[in-house]
XYZ file of N, CA and C in Angstrom:
771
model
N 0.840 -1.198 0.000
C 0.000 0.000 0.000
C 0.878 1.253 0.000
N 0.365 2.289 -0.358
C 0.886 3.633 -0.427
C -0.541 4.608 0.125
N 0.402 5.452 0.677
C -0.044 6.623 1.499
C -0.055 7.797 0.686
N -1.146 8.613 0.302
C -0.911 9.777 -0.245
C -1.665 11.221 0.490
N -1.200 12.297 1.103
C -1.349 12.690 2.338
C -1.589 14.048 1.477
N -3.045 14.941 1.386
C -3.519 15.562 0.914
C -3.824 16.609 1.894
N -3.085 17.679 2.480
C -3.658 18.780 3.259
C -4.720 19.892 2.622
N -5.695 20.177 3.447
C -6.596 21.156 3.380
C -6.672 22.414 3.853
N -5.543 22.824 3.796
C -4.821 24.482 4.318
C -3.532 24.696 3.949
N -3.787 25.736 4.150
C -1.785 26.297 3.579
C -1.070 26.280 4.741
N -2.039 25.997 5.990
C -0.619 26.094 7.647
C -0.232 24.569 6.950
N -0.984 23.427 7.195
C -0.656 21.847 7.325
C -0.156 22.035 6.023
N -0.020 22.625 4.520
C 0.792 22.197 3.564
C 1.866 22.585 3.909
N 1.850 23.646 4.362
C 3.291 23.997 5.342
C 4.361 23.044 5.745
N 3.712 22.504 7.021
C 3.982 21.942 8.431
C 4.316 21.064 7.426
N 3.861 20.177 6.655
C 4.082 18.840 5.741
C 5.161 18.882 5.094
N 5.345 19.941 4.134
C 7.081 20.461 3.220
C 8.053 20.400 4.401
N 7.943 21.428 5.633
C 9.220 21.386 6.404
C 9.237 20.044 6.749
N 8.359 19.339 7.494
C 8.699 17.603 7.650
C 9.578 16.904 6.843
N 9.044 17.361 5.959
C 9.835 16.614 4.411
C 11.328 16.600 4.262
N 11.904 17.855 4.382
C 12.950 18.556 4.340
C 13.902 17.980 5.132
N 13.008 18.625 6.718
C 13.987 17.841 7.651
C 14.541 16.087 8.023
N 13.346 15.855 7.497
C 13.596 13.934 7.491
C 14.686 13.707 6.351
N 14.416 14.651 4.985
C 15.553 14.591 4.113
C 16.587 14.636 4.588
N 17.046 15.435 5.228
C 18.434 15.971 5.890
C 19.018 15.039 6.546
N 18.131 14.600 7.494
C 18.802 13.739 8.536
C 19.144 12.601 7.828
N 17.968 12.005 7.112
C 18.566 10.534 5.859
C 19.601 11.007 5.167
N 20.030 12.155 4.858
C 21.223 12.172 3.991
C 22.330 12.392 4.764
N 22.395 12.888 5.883
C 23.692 13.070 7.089
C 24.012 11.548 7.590
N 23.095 11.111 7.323
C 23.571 9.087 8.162
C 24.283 8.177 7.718
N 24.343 8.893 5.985
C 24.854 8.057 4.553
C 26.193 8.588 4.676
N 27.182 7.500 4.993
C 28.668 7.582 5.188
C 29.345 6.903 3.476
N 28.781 7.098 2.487
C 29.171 5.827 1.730
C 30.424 6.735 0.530
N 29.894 8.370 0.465
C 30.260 8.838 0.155
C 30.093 10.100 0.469
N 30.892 11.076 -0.153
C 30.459 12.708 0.010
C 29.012 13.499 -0.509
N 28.668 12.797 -1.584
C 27.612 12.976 -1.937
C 26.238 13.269 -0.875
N 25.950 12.423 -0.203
C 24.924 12.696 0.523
C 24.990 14.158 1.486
N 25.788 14.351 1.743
C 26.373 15.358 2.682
C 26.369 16.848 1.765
N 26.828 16.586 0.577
C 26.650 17.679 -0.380
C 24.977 18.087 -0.646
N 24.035 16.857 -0.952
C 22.583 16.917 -0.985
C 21.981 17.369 0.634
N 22.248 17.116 1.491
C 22.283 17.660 2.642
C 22.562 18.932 3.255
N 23.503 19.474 2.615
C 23.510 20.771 2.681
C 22.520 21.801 2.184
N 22.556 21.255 0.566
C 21.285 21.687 -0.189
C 19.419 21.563 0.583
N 19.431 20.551 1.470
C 18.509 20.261 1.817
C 17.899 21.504 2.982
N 19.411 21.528 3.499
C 19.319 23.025 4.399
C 19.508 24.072 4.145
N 19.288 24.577 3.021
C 19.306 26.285 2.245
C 17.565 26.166 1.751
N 17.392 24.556 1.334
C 15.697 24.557 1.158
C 14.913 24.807 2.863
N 15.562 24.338 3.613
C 14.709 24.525 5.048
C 14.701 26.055 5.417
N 16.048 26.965 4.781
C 15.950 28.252 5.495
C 14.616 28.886 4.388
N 14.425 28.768 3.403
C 13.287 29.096 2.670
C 12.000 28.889 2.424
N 12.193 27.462 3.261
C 10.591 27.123 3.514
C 9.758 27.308 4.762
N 10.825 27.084 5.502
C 10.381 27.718 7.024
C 10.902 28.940 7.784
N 11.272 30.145 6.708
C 11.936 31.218 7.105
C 10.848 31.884 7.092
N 9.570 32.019 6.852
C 8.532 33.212 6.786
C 8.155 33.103 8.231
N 7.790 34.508 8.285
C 7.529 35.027 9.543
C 6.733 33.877 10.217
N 5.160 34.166 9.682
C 3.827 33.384 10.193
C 3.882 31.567 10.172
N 5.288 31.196 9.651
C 5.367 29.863 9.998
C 5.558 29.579 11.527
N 6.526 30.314 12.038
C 6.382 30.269 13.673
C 5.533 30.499 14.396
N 4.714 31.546 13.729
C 3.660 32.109 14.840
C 2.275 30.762 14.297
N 2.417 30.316 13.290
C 1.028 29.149 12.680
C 1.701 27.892 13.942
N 2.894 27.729 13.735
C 2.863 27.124 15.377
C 2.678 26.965 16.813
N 3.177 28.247 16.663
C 2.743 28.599 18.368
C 1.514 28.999 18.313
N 0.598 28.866 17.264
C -0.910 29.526 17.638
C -1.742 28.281 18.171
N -0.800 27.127 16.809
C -1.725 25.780 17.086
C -1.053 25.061 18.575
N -0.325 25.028 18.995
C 0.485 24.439 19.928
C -0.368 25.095 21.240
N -0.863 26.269 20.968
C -1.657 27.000 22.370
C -3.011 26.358 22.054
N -3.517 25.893 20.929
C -4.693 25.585 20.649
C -4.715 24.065 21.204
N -3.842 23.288 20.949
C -3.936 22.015 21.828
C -3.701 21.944 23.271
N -3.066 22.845 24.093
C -3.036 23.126 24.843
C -4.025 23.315 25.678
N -5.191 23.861 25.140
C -6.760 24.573 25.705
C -7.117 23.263 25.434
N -7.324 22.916 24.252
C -8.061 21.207 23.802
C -7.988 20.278 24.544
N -6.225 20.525 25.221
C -6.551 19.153 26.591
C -7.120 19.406 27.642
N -7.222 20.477 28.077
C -8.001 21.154 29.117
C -9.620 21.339 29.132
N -10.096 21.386 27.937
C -11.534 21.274 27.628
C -11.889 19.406 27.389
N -11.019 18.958 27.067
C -11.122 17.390 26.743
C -10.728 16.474 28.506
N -10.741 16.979 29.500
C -9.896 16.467 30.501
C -10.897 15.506 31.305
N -12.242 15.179 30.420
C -13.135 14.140 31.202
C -13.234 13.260 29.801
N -12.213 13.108 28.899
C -12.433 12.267 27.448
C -11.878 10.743 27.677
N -12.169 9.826 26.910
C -11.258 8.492 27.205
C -9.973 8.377 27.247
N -9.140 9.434 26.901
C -7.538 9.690 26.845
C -7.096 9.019 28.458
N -5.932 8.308 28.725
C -5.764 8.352 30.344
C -4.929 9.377 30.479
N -4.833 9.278 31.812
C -4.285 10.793 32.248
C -3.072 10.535 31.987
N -2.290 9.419 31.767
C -0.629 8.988 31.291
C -0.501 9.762 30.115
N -1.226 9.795 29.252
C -1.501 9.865 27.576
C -1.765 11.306 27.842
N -2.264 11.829 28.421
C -2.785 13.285 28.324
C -1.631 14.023 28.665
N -1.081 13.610 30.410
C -0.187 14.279 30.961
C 1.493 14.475 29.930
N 1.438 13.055 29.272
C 2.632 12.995 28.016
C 2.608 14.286 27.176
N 1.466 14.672 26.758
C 1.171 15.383 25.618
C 1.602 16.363 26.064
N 0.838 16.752 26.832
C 0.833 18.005 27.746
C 2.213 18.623 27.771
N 2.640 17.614 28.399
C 4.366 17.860 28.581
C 5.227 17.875 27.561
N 5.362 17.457 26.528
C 5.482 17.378 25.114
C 5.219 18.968 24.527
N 3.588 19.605 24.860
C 3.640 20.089 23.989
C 4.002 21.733 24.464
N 3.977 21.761 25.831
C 4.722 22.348 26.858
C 6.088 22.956 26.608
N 6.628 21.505 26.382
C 8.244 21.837 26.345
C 8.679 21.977 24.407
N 8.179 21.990 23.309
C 8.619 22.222 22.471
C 7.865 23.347 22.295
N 6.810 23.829 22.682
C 6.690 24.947 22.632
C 7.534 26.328 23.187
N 7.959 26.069 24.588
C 9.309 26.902 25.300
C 10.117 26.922 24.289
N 10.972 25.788 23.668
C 12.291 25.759 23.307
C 11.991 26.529 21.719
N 10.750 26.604 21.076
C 10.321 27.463 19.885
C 10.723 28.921 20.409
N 9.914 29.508 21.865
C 9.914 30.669 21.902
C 11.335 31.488 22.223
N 12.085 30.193 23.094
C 13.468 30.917 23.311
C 14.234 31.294 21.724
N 13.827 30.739 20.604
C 14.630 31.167 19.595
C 13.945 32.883 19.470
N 15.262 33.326 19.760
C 14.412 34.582 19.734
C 15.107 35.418 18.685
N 16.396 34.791 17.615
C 16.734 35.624 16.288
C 15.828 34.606 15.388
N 15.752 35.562 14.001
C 14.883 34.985 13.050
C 15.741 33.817 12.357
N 14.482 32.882 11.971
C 14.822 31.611 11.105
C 16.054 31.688 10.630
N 17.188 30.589 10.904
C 18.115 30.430 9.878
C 19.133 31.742 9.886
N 18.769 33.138 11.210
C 19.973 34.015 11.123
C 21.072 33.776 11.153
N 21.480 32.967 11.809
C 23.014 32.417 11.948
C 23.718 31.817 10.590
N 22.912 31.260 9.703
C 23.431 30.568 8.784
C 23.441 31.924 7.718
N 22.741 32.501 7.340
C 22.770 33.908 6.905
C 23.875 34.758 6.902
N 24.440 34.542 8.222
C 25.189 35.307 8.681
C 26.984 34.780 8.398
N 26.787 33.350 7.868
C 28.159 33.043 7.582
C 28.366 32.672 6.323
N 29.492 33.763 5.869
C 29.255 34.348 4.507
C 29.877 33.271 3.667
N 30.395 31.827 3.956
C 30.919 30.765 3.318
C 30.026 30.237 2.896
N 28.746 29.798 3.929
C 27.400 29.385 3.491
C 26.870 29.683 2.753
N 26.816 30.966 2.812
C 25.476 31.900 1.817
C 26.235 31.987 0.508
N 27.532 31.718 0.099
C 28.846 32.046 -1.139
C 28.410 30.526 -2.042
N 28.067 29.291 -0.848
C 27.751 27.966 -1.139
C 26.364 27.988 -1.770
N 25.705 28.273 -1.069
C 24.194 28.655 -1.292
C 23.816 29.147 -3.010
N 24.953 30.324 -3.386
C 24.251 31.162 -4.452
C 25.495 29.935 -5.484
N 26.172 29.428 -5.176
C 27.104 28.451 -6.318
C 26.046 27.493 -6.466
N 25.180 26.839 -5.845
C 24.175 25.655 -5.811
C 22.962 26.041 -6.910
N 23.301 27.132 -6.831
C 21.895 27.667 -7.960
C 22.553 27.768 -9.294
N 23.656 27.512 -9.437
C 24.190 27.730 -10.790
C 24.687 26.564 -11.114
N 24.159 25.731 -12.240
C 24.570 24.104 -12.568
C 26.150 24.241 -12.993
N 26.791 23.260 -12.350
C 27.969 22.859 -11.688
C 28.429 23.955 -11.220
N 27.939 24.758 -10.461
C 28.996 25.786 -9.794
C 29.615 25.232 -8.375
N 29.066 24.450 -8.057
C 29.957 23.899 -6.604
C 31.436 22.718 -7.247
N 31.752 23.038 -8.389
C 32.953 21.944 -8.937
C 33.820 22.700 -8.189
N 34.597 22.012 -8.312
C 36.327 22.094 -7.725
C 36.853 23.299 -8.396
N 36.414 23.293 -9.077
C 37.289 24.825 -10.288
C 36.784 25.714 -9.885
N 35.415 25.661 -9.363
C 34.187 27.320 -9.061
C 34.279 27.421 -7.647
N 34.927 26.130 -7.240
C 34.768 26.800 -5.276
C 35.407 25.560 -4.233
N 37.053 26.576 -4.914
C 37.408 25.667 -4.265
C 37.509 25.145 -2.584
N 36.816 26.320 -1.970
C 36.967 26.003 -0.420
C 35.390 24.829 -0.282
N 34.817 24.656 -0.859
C 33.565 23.801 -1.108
C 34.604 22.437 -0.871
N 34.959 22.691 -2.396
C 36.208 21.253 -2.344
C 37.118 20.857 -0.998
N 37.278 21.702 -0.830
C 38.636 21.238 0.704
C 37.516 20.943 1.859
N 36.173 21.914 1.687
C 35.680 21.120 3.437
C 34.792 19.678 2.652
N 34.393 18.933 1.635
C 34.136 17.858 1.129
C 35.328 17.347 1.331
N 36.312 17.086 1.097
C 37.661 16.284 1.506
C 37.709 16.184 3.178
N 37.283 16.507 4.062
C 37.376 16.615 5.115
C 36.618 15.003 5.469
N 37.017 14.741 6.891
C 36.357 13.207 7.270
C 34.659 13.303 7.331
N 34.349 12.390 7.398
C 33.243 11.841 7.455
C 32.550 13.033 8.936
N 33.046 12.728 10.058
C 33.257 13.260 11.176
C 32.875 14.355 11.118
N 33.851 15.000 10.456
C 33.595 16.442 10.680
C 33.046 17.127 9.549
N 32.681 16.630 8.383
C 31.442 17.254 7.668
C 30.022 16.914 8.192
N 29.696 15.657 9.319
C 28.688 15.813 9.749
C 28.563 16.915 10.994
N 29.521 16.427 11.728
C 29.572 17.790 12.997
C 28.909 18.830 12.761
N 29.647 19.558 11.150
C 29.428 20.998 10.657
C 28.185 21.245 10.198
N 27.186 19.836 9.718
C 25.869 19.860 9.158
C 25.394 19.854 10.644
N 25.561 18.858 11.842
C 24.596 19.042 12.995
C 24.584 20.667 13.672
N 25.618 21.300 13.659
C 25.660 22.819 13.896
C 25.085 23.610 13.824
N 25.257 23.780 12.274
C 24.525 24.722 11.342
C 22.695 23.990 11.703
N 22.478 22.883 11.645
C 21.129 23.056 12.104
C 20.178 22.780 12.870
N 21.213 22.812 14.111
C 20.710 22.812 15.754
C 19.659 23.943 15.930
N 19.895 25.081 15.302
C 19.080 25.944 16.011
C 17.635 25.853 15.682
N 17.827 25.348 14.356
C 16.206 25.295 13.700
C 15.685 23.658 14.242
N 16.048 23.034 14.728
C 15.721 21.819 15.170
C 14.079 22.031 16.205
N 14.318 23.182 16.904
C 12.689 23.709 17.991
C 11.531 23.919 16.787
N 11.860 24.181 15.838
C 10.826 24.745 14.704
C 10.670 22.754 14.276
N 11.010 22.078 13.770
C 11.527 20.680 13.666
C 10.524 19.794 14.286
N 10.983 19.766 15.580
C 10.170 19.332 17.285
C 8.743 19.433 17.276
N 8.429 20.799 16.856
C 7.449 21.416 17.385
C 6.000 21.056 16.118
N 6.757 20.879 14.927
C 5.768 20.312 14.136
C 5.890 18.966 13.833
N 6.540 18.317 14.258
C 6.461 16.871 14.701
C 5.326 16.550 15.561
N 5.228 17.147 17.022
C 4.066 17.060 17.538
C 2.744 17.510 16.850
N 2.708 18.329 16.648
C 1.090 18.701 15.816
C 1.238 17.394 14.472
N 1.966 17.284 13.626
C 1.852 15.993 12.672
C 1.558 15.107 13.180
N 1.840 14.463 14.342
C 1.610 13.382 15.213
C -0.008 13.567 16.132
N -0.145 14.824 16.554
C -1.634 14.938 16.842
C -2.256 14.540 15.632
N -2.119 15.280 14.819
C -2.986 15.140 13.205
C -3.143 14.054 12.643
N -2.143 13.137 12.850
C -2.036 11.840 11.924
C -2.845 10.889 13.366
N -2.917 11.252 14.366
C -3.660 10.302 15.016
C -4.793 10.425 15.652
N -5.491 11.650 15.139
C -6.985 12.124 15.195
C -7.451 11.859 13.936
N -7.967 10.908 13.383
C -8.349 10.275 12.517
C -9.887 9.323 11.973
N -10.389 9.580 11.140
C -11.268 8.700 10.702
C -11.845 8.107 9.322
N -11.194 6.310 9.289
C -11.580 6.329 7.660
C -12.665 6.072 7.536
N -12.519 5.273 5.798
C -13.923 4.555 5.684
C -13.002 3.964 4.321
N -13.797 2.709 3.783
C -13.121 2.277 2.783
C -14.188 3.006 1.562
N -13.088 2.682 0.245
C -13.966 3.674 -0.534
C -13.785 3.067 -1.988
N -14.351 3.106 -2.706
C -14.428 2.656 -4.339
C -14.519 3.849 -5.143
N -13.365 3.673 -6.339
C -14.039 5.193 -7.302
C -14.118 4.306 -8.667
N -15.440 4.927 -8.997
C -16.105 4.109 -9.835
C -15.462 4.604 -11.296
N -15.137 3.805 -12.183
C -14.517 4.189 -13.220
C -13.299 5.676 -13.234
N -12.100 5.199 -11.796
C -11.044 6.449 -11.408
C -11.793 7.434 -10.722
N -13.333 7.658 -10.613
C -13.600 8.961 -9.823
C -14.437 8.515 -8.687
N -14.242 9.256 -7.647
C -14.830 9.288 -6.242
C -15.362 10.561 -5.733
N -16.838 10.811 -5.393
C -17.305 12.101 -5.018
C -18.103 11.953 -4.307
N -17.572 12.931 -2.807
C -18.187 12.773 -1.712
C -18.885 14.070 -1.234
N -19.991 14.424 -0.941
C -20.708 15.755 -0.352
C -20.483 16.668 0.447
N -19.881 16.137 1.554
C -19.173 16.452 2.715
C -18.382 15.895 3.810
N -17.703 16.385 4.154
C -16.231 16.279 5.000
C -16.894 16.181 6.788
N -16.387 15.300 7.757
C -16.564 15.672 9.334
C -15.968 16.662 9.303
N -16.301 17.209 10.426
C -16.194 18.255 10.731
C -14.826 18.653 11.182
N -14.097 19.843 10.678
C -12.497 20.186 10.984
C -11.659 19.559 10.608
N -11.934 18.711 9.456
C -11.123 17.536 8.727
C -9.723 18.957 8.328
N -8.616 18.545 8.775
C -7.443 19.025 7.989
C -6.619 18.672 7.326
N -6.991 17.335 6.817
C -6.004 16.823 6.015
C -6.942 15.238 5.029
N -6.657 14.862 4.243
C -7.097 13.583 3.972
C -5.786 12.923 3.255
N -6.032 11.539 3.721
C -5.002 10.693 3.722
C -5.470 9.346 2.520
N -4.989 9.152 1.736
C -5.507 8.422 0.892
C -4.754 7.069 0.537
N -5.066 5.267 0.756
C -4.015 4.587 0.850
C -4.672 3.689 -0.009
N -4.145 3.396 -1.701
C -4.013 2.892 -2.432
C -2.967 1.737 -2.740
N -3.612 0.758 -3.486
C -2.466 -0.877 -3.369
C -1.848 0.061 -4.626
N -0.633 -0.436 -4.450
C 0.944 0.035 -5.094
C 0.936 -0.510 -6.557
N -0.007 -1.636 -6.802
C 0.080 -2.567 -7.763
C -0.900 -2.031 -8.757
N -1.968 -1.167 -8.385
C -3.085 -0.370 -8.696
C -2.360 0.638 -9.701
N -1.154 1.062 -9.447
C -0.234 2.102 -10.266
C -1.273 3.187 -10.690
N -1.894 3.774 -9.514
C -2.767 5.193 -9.434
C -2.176 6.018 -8.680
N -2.460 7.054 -9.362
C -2.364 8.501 -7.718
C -3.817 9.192 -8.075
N -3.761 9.600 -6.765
C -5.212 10.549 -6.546
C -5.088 12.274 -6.376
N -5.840 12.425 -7.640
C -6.122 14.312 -7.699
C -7.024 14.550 -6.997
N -7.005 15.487 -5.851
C -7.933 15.768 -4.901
C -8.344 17.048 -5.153
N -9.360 16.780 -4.972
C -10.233 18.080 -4.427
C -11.016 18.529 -3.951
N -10.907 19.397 -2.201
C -11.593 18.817 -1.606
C -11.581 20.298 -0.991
N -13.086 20.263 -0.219
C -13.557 21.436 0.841
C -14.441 20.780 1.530
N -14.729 21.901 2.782
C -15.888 21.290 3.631
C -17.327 20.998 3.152
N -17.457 21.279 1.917
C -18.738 21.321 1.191
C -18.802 20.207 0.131
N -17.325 19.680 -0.365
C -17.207 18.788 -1.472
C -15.778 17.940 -1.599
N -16.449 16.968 -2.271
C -14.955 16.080 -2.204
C -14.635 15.369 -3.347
N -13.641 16.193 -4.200
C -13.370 14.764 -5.544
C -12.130 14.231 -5.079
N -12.489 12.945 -5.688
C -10.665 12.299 -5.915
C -11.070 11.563 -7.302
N -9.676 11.738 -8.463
C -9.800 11.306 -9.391
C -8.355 10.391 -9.429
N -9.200 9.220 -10.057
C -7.582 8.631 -10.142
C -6.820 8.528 -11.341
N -5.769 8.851 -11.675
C -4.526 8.518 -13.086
C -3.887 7.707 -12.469
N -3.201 7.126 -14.000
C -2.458 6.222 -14.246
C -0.494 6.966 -13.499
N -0.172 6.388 -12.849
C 1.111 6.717 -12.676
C 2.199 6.874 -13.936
N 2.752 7.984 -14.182
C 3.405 8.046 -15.624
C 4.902 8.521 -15.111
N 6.150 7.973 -15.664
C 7.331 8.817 -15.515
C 7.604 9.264 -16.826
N 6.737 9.649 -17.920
C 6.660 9.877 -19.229
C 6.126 11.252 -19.609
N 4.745 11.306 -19.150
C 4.093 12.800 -19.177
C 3.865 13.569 -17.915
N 3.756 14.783 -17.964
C 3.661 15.220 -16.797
C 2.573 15.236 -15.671
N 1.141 14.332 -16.553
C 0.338 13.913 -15.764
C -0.165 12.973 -16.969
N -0.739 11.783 -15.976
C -0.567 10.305 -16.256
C -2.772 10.363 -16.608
N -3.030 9.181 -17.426
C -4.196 9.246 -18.137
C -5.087 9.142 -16.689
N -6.546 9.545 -17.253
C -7.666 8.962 -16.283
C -7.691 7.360 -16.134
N -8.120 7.767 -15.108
C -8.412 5.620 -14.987
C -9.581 5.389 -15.249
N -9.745 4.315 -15.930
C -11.215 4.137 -16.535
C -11.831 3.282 -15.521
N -11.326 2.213 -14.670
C -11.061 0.759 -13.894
C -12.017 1.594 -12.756
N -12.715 0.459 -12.177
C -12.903 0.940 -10.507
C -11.545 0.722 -9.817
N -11.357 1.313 -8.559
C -10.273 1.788 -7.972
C -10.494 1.944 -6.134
N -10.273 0.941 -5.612
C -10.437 0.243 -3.993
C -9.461 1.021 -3.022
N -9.772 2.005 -2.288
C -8.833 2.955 -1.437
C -9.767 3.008 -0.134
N -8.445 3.697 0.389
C -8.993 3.648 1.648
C -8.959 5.430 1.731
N -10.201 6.268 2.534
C -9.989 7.455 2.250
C -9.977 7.941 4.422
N -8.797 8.313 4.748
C -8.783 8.949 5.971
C -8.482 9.820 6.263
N -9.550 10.472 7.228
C -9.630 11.986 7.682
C -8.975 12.429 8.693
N -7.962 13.499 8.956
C -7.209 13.791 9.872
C -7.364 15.040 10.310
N -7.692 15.229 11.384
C -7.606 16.648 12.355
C -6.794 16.597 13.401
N -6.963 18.235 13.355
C -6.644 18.185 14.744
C -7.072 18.299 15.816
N -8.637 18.403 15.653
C -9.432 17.978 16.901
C -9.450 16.418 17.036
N -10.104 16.028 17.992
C -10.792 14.817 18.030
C -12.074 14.846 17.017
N -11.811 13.997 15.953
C -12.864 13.050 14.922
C -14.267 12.894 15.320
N -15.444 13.591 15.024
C -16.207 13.159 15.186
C -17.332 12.928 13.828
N -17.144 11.190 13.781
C -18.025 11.047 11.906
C -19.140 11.029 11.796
């Protein structure tokens, strides 16, 4: 099966890209096999200072992080045990602090060191990071294993609270949930309406099916259409076939269907 994870706002399409990013990073800092990964890794972190450098990405956190906060407090007679509650709590407590102590903007530090940012604008120009266009690029890639990761965990310790902090809300989200199994009759599926505060839909199709699903969806309406998976055109044919998925709803309240 495959997972295809469809947000219904621009905070959670957000929160979803930086996830992305940062899980990139870390999978490419672990890969000792060569320099390569470490070079894509770097790159991975000039994409994090740009995707999570806008102002209202911090504050779309700390707004929702105060919002679960109240939620456990209004929810404090729900089936949750108090182990499970008090976890959260504390969880969402403490990555919220360690957000607010960052108190220079996104990624200033890396900004601020002018080798980085020299790396940064060579990455945008195809082969400008060769040996001939830069060469101090070249000498810290020759460096051990060791200490080109050191220099990647450094550089992005500080943004790690921004990291943390939407880990927890992804993890609320992905486990306030409710499916239903679903058929789209000749590739299309259309549903009337959404539970209520749905922020995301999650869509899990057999792999063998070789579909993806075009969504489109509001609190008032719901398509999913399915194509053919293509690495040929830039979008793959309608499916004519019925098409067996599973369609799940994710908030961040508690689910009610």
């Amino acid at each position: 099966m495959i997972c295809f994870e469809h947000p219904l706002s621009e905070r959670v399409r957000s929160f979803l890209r930086i996830e992305h990013l940062f899980n990139r990073f870390h999978m490419e800092c672990k890969r000792e096999d060569s320099v390569w990964p470490h070079h894509l890794a770097l790159f991975t972190l000039f994409e994090i200072m740009e995707c999570a450098g806008r102002a209202e990405v911090k504050l779309d956190i700390l707004q929702e992080l105060e919002r679960q906060k109240q939620l456990l407090d209004t929810h404090r007679d729900s089936g949750s045990t108090d182990q499970d509650r008090s976890g959260l709590e504390q969880k969402l407590h403490q990555v919220s602090g360690c957000l607010q102590e960052v108190q220079q903007k996104f990624g200033q530090h890396l900004r601020e060191n002018e080798w980085l940012m020299a790396i940064k604008q060579r990455m945008a120009v195809p082969g400008g990071t060769s040996p001939l266009d830069s060469s101090s690029y070249y000498f810290w890639q020759q460096q051990p294993y060791q200490r080109r990761s050191d220099d990647l965990q450094n550089w992005i310790s500080t943004l790690m609270p921004t990291y943390h902090a939407i880990q927890v809300l992804l993890k609320i989200l992905r486990s306030n949930t409710w499916s239903v199994d679903c058929v789209a009759k000749n590739g299309n599926y259309q549903h009337n309406s959404l539970a209520q505060n749905i922020h995301m839909l999650a869509i899990e199709v057999d792999m063998a099916r070789n579909a993806l699903p075009e969504v489109s969806a509001n609190k008032y309406f719901t398509h999913i259409r399915f194509v053919h998976a293509s690495q040929v055109s830039a979008r793959g044919k309608q499916m004519t076939e019925d098409v067996p998925f599973k369609l799940i709803m994710c908030s961040f309240d508690p689910v009610v269907a």
